Amino acid sequence: MTVRVQREVFDVGRLIASLQANDPGVGAVVNFVGYVRDINQGEAVAGLFLEHYPGMTERSLQKIIDNARGRWPLRAVEIVHRIGPLSISEPIVFVGVSSPHRQAAFEACAFIMDYLKTDAPFWKREDVAGGARWVDARDSDRSAVERWADTSQEAAMQRVPA
Amino acid sequence: MILINYFARYREQLNLGGEKLPLTDSLRTIEDVRRLLMARGELWSQVLGENNLMCALNQELCHPDRVIEDYDEIAFFPPVTGG
């Protein structure tokens, strides 16, 4: 279970391999990679700067992982999030999970990514034609995370051994 | 003494990354601190008065009604936009 916040680009292939390495109990690996897009809210974007809250960032990501592990039987989790200046098409974030079966891996990866969007202290500043602007949070990110709250009781019931 | 951090747009608008304040008897919660800072003037009142403001106590997201103690680290920031 690793959390990394770094300026350097990451190696997606190596991260995916590490989620399964030396663990014969892994039957499924699911990952998400986020990239810098060239257009946001209809405006051409030349690049991004990512600010974060050192210390709290790592703690909040670790807490999200702990919550995910409480809901699904995960074998490994890797989160890498970049900070500082980023160019178009550069990878920003990697979230990868492994578990015995695919359903848990799919759900846990989406869960972690959804909470990262609403709870982890990162902020994007975009370079556009008129200068730099701070990116506004989206309501859709808030509603994405709410769906997990709705199913928490159901998920807890499912975890009770028959 | 408490430490207060500001991030992203708030840091730029307030032109301040952080500061220390003495913890007086009138400051019981994070909300009390926010009210005190907002009283500094129009800019402070506008930035820290935003209704989607987020706050953290000792590097964990929290509700503004949380009670604070000496040497606590508080942070105010706009909604996060990582990922």
PDB file of N, CA and C in Angstrom, chain A residues 32-94:
ATOM      1  N   PHE A  32      -6.313   3.217 -12.860  1.00  0.00           N
ATOM      2  CA  PHE A  32      -6.777   4.436 -13.510  1.00  0.00           C
ATOM      3  C   PHE A  32      -5.582   5.364 -13.663  1.00  0.00           C
ATOM      4  N   VAL A  33      -5.465   6.001 -14.835  1.00  0.00           N
ATOM      5  CA  VAL A  33      -4.440   7.031 -15.033  1.00  0.00           C
ATOM      6  C   VAL A  33      -5.141   8.298 -15.511  1.00  0.00           C
ATOM      7  N   GLY A  34      -4.890   9.415 -14.844  1.00  0.00           N
ATOM      8  CA  GLY A  34      -5.446  10.702 -15.260  1.00  0.00           C
ATOM      9  C   GLY A  34      -4.388  11.505 -15.991  1.00  0.00           C
ATOM     10  N   TYR A  35      -4.788  12.189 -17.076  1.00  0.00           N
ATOM     11  CA  TYR A  35      -3.852  12.980 -17.889  1.00  0.00           C
ATOM     12  C   TYR A  35      -4.284  14.438 -17.985  1.00  0.00           C
ATOM     13  N   VAL A  36      -3.336  15.319 -18.302  1.00  0.00           N
ATOM     14  CA  VAL A  36      -3.641  16.735 -18.520  1.00  0.00           C
ATOM     15  C   VAL A  36      -4.291  16.889 -19.897  1.00  0.00           C
ATOM     16  N   ARG A  37      -5.506  17.426 -19.916  1.00  0.00           N
ATOM     17  CA  ARG A  37      -6.227  17.631 -21.182  1.00  0.00           C
ATOM     18  C   ARG A  37      -5.909  19.004 -21.771  1.00  0.00           C
ATOM     19  N   ASP A  38      -6.116  19.139 -23.094  1.00  0.00           N
ATOM     20  CA  ASP A  38      -5.776  20.404 -23.758  1.00  0.00           C
ATOM     21  C   ASP A  38      -6.917  21.430 -23.703  1.00  0.00           C
ATOM     22  N   ILE A  39      -8.121  20.968 -23.316  1.00  0.00           N
ATOM     23  CA  ILE A  39      -9.247  21.908 -23.250  1.00  0.00           C
ATOM     24  C   ILE A  39     -10.005  21.707 -21.942  1.00  0.00           C
ATOM     25  N   ASN A  40     -10.331  22.791 -21.263  1.00  0.00           N
ATOM     26  CA  ASN A  40     -11.179  22.708 -20.076  1.00  0.00           C
ATOM     27  C   ASN A  40     -12.173  23.854 -20.105  1.00  0.00           C
ATOM     28  N   GLN A  41     -13.435  23.534 -19.880  1.00  0.00           N
ATOM     29  CA  GLN A  41     -14.518  24.519 -19.905  1.00  0.00           C
ATOM     30  C   GLN A  41     -14.457  25.376 -21.164  1.00  0.00           C
ATOM     31  N   GLY A  42     -14.204  24.694 -22.292  1.00  0.00           N
ATOM     32  CA  GLY A  42     -14.235  25.350 -23.586  1.00  0.00           C
ATOM     33  C   GLY A  42     -13.029  26.206 -23.924  1.00  0.00           C
ATOM     34  N   GLU A  43     -12.024  26.210 -23.043  1.00  0.00           N
ATOM     35  CA  GLU A  43     -10.858  27.054 -23.307  1.00  0.00           C
ATOM     36  C   GLU A  43      -9.602  26.212 -23.475  1.00  0.00           C
ATOM     37  N   ALA A  44      -8.752  26.631 -24.406  1.00  0.00           N
ATOM     38  CA  ALA A  44      -7.499  25.915 -24.638  1.00  0.00           C
ATOM     39  C   ALA A  44      -6.585  26.078 -23.421  1.00  0.00           C
ATOM     40  N   VAL A  45      -6.043  24.967 -22.976  1.00  0.00           N
ATOM     41  CA  VAL A  45      -5.155  24.977 -21.812  1.00  0.00           C
ATOM     42  C   VAL A  45      -3.732  24.667 -22.289  1.00  0.00           C
ATOM     43  N   ALA A  46      -2.760  25.501 -21.853  1.00  0.00           N
ATOM     44  CA  ALA A  46      -1.381  25.303 -22.291  1.00  0.00           C
ATOM     45  C   ALA A  46      -0.605  24.421 -21.322  1.00  0.00           C
ATOM     46  N   GLY A  47      -1.017  24.411 -20.063  1.00  0.00           N
ATOM     47  CA  GLY A  47      -0.339  23.604 -19.054  1.00  0.00           C
ATOM     48  C   GLY A  47      -1.006  23.778 -17.709  1.00  0.00           C
ATOM     49  N   LEU A  48      -0.498  23.063 -16.728  1.00  0.00           N
ATOM     50  CA  LEU A  48      -1.100  23.056 -15.389  1.00  0.00           C
ATOM     51  C   LEU A  48      -0.028  23.257 -14.332  1.00  0.00           C
ATOM     52  N   PHE A  49      -0.446  23.777 -13.183  1.00  0.00           N
ATOM     53  CA  PHE A  49       0.418  23.715 -12.001  1.00  0.00           C
ATOM     54  C   PHE A  49      -0.398  23.083 -10.891  1.00  0.00           C
ATOM     55  N   LEU A  50       0.174  22.084 -10.222  1.00  0.00           N
ATOM     56  CA  LEU A  50      -0.540  21.408  -9.135  1.00  0.00           C
ATOM     57  C   LEU A  50       0.058  21.757  -7.784  1.00  0.00           C
ATOM     58  N   GLU A  51      -0.778  22.392  -6.955  1.00  0.00           N
ATOM     59  CA  GLU A  51      -0.367  22.715  -5.585  1.00  0.00           C
ATOM     60  C   GLU A  51      -0.938  21.666  -4.642  1.00  0.00           C
ATOM     61  N   HIS A  52      -0.290  21.437  -3.499  1.00  0.00           N
ATOM     62  CA  HIS A  52      -0.860  20.513  -2.516  1.00  0.00           C
ATOM     63  C   HIS A  52      -0.503  20.956  -1.105  1.00  0.00           C
ATOM     64  N   TYR A  53      -1.038  20.247  -0.145  1.00  0.00           N
ATOM     65  CA  TYR A  53      -0.818  20.554   1.270  1.00  0.00           C
ATOM     66  C   TYR A  53       0.096  19.449   1.809  1.00  0.00           C
ATOM     67  N   PRO A  54       1.414  19.708   1.829  1.00  0.00           N
ATOM     68  CA  PRO A  54       2.358  18.659   2.229  1.00  0.00           C
ATOM     69  C   PRO A  54       1.987  18.088   3.601  1.00  0.00           C
ATOM     70  N   GLY A  55       2.050  16.807   3.718  1.00  0.00           N
ATOM     71  CA  GLY A  55       1.692  16.159   4.987  1.00  0.00           C
ATOM     72  C   GLY A  55       0.245  15.720   4.979  1.00  0.00           C
ATOM     73  N   MET A  56      -0.662  16.677   4.820  1.00  0.00           N
ATOM     74  CA  MET A  56      -2.075  16.312   4.791  1.00  0.00           C
ATOM     75  C   MET A  56      -2.403  15.472   3.559  1.00  0.00           C
ATOM     76  N   THR A  57      -1.750  15.766   2.452  1.00  0.00           N
ATOM     77  CA  THR A  57      -2.002  15.015   1.225  1.00  0.00           C
ATOM     78  C   THR A  57      -1.775  13.523   1.455  1.00  0.00           C
ATOM     79  N   GLU A  58      -0.618  13.192   1.985  1.00  0.00           N
ATOM     80  CA  GLU A  58      -0.271  11.790   2.207  1.00  0.00           C
ATOM     81  C   GLU A  58      -1.239  11.149   3.207  1.00  0.00           C
ATOM     82  N   ARG A  59      -1.559  11.892   4.260  1.00  0.00           N
ATOM     83  CA  ARG A  59      -2.481  11.353   5.282  1.00  0.00           C
ATOM     84  C   ARG A  59      -3.853  11.082   4.704  1.00  0.00           C
ATOM     85  N   SER A  60      -4.344  12.006   3.891  1.00  0.00           N
ATOM     86  CA  SER A  60      -5.701  11.843   3.352  1.00  0.00           C
ATOM     87  C   SER A  60      -5.753  10.677   2.367  1.00  0.00           C
ATOM     88  N   LEU A  61      -4.704  10.505   1.575  1.00  0.00           N
ATOM     89  CA  LEU A  61      -4.684   9.386   0.632  1.00  0.00           C
ATOM     90  C   LEU A  61      -4.609   8.059   1.382  1.00  0.00           C
ATOM     91  N   GLN A  62      -3.813   8.045   2.442  1.00  0.00           N
ATOM     92  CA  GLN A  62      -3.699   6.823   3.245  1.00  0.00           C
ATOM     93  C   GLN A  62      -5.048   6.464   3.878  1.00  0.00           C
ATOM     94  N   LYS A  63      -5.766   7.491   4.307  1.00  0.00           N
ATOM     95  CA  LYS A  63      -7.075   7.255   4.922  1.00  0.00           C
ATOM     96  C   LYS A  63      -8.069   6.694   3.896  1.00  0.00           C
ATOM     97  N   ILE A  64      -8.003   7.192   2.678  1.00  0.00           N
ATOM     98  CA  ILE A  64      -8.880   6.691   1.609  1.00  0.00           C
ATOM     99  C   ILE A  64      -8.565   5.211   1.335  1.00  0.00           C
ATOM    100  N   ILE A  65      -7.266   4.888   1.326  1.00  0.00           N
ATOM    101  CA  ILE A  65      -6.869   3.486   1.127  1.00  0.00           C
ATOM    102  C   ILE A  65      -7.401   2.619   2.270  1.00  0.00           C
ATOM    103  N   ASP A  66      -7.266   3.105   3.496  1.00  0.00           N
ATOM    104  CA  ASP A  66      -7.744   2.333   4.656  1.00  0.00           C
ATOM    105  C   ASP A  66      -9.248   2.080   4.546  1.00  0.00           C
ATOM    106  N   ASN A  67      -9.995   3.095   4.129  1.00  0.00           N
ATOM    107  CA  ASN A  67     -11.446   2.937   3.973  1.00  0.00           C
ATOM    108  C   ASN A  67     -11.776   1.928   2.874  1.00  0.00           C
ATOM    109  N   ALA A  68     -11.012   1.960   1.792  1.00  0.00           N
ATOM    110  CA  ALA A  68     -11.238   1.013   0.704  1.00  0.00           C
ATOM    111  C   ALA A  68     -10.940  -0.410   1.170  1.00  0.00           C
ATOM    112  N   ARG A  69      -9.879  -0.564   1.942  1.00  0.00           N
ATOM    113  CA  ARG A  69      -9.513  -1.904   2.433  1.00  0.00           C
ATOM    114  C   ARG A  69     -10.553  -2.443   3.409  1.00  0.00           C
ATOM    115  N   GLY A  70     -11.272  -1.524   4.065  1.00  0.00           N
ATOM    116  CA  GLY A  70     -12.339  -1.946   4.960  1.00  0.00           C
ATOM    117  C   GLY A  70     -13.560  -2.453   4.209  1.00  0.00           C
ATOM    118  N   ARG A  71     -13.643  -2.115   2.936  1.00  0.00           N
ATOM    119  CA  ARG A  71     -14.831  -2.500   2.151  1.00  0.00           C
ATOM    120  C   ARG A  71     -14.590  -3.641   1.188  1.00  0.00           C
ATOM    121  N   TRP A  72     -13.339  -3.766   0.709  1.00  0.00           N
ATOM    122  CA  TRP A  72     -13.033  -4.806  -0.283  1.00  0.00           C
ATOM    123  C   TRP A  72     -11.764  -5.552   0.130  1.00  0.00           C
ATOM    124  N   PRO A  73     -11.654  -6.821  -0.267  1.00  0.00           N
ATOM    125  CA  PRO A  73     -10.451  -7.599   0.072  1.00  0.00           C
ATOM    126  C   PRO A  73      -9.313  -7.281  -0.901  1.00  0.00           C
ATOM    127  N   LEU A  74      -8.563  -6.236  -0.611  1.00  0.00           N
ATOM    128  CA  LEU A  74      -7.520  -5.791  -1.537  1.00  0.00           C
ATOM    129  C   LEU A  74      -6.172  -6.395  -1.161  1.00  0.00           C
ATOM    130  N   ARG A  75      -5.410  -6.780  -2.168  1.00  0.00           N
ATOM    131  CA  ARG A  75      -4.075  -7.338  -1.928  1.00  0.00           C
ATOM    132  C   ARG A  75      -3.020  -6.238  -1.949  1.00  0.00           C
ATOM    133  N   ALA A  76      -3.200  -5.250  -2.827  1.00  0.00           N
ATOM    134  CA  ALA A  76      -2.240  -4.142  -2.906  1.00  0.00           C
ATOM    135  C   ALA A  76      -2.922  -2.902  -3.480  1.00  0.00           C
ATOM    136  N   VAL A  77      -2.423  -1.747  -3.083  1.00  0.00           N
ATOM    137  CA  VAL A  77      -2.927  -0.469  -3.606  1.00  0.00           C
ATOM    138  C   VAL A  77      -1.730   0.440  -3.869  1.00  0.00           C
ATOM    139  N   GLU A  78      -1.737   1.121  -5.001  1.00  0.00           N
ATOM    140  CA  GLU A  78      -0.672   2.093  -5.312  1.00  0.00           C
ATOM    141  C   GLU A  78      -1.327   3.398  -5.739  1.00  0.00           C
ATOM    142  N   ILE A  79      -0.946   4.481  -5.088  1.00  0.00           N
ATOM    143  CA  ILE A  79      -1.401   5.791  -5.541  1.00  0.00           C
ATOM    144  C   ILE A  79      -0.166   6.651  -5.790  1.00  0.00           C
ATOM    145  N   VAL A  80      -0.086   7.248  -6.975  1.00  0.00           N
ATOM    146  CA  VAL A  80       0.971   8.221  -7.260  1.00  0.00           C
ATOM    147  C   VAL A  80       0.280   9.474  -7.788  1.00  0.00           C
ATOM    148  N   HIS A  81       0.572  10.618  -7.192  1.00  0.00           N
ATOM    149  CA  HIS A  81      -0.010  11.879  -7.662  1.00  0.00           C
ATOM    150  C   HIS A  81       1.115  12.870  -7.876  1.00  0.00           C
ATOM    151  N   ARG A  82       1.092  13.522  -9.018  1.00  0.00           N
ATOM    152  CA  ARG A  82       2.166  14.465  -9.302  1.00  0.00           C
ATOM    153  C   ARG A  82       1.811  15.875  -8.849  1.00  0.00           C
ATOM    154  N   ILE A  83       2.840  16.677  -8.601  1.00  0.00           N
ATOM    155  CA  ILE A  83       2.683  18.072  -8.203  1.00  0.00           C
ATOM    156  C   ILE A  83       3.623  18.927  -9.055  1.00  0.00           C
ATOM    157  N   GLY A  84       3.431  20.253  -8.992  1.00  0.00           N
ATOM    158  CA  GLY A  84       4.303  21.148  -9.743  1.00  0.00           C
ATOM    159  C   GLY A  84       3.783  21.370 -11.150  1.00  0.00           C
ATOM    160  N   PRO A  85       4.661  21.864 -12.046  1.00  0.00           N
ATOM    161  CA  PRO A  85       4.237  22.169 -13.417  1.00  0.00           C
ATOM    162  C   PRO A  85       4.074  20.914 -14.272  1.00  0.00           C
ATOM    163  N   LEU A  86       2.976  20.848 -15.045  1.00  0.00           N
ATOM    164  CA  LEU A  86       2.714  19.706 -15.915  1.00  0.00           C
ATOM    165  C   LEU A  86       2.282  20.198 -17.291  1.00  0.00           C
ATOM    166  N   SER A  87       2.729  19.489 -18.333  1.00  0.00           N
ATOM    167  CA  SER A  87       2.361  19.849 -19.709  1.00  0.00           C
ATOM    168  C   SER A  87       1.189  19.006 -20.183  1.00  0.00           C
ATOM    169  N   ILE A  88       0.571  19.455 -21.297  1.00  0.00           N
ATOM    170  CA  ILE A  88      -0.528  18.708 -21.920  1.00  0.00           C
ATOM    171  C   ILE A  88      -0.117  17.261 -22.182  1.00  0.00           C
ATOM    172  N   SER A  89      -1.043  16.353 -21.919  1.00  0.00           N
ATOM    173  CA  SER A  89      -0.859  14.913 -22.151  1.00  0.00           C
ATOM    174  C   SER A  89       0.054  14.221 -21.139  1.00  0.00           C
ATOM    175  N   GLU A  90       0.568  14.948 -20.192  1.00  0.00           N
ATOM    176  CA  GLU A  90       1.374  14.287 -19.155  1.00  0.00           C
ATOM    177  C   GLU A  90       0.441  13.592 -18.175  1.00  0.00           C
ATOM    178  N   PRO A  91       0.871  12.430 -17.625  1.00  0.00           N
ATOM    179  CA  PRO A  91       0.047  11.780 -16.611  1.00  0.00           C
ATOM    180  C   PRO A  91       0.086  12.561 -15.295  1.00  0.00           C
ATOM    181  N   ILE A  92      -1.086  12.692 -14.648  1.00  0.00           N
ATOM    182  CA  ILE A  92      -1.177  13.407 -13.370  1.00  0.00           C
ATOM    183  C   ILE A  92      -1.237  12.432 -12.200  1.00  0.00           C
ATOM    184  N   VAL A  93      -2.101  11.415 -12.367  1.00  0.00           N
ATOM    185  CA  VAL A  93      -2.370  10.550 -11.222  1.00  0.00           C
ATOM    186  C   VAL A  93      -2.474   9.086 -11.661  1.00  0.00           C
ATOM    187  N   PHE A  94      -1.998   8.211 -10.778  1.00  0.00           N
ATOM    188  CA  PHE A  94      -2.158   6.767 -10.974  1.00  0.00           C
ATOM    189  C   PHE A  94      -2.816   6.194  -9.727  1.00  0.00           C
TER     190      PHE A  94
END
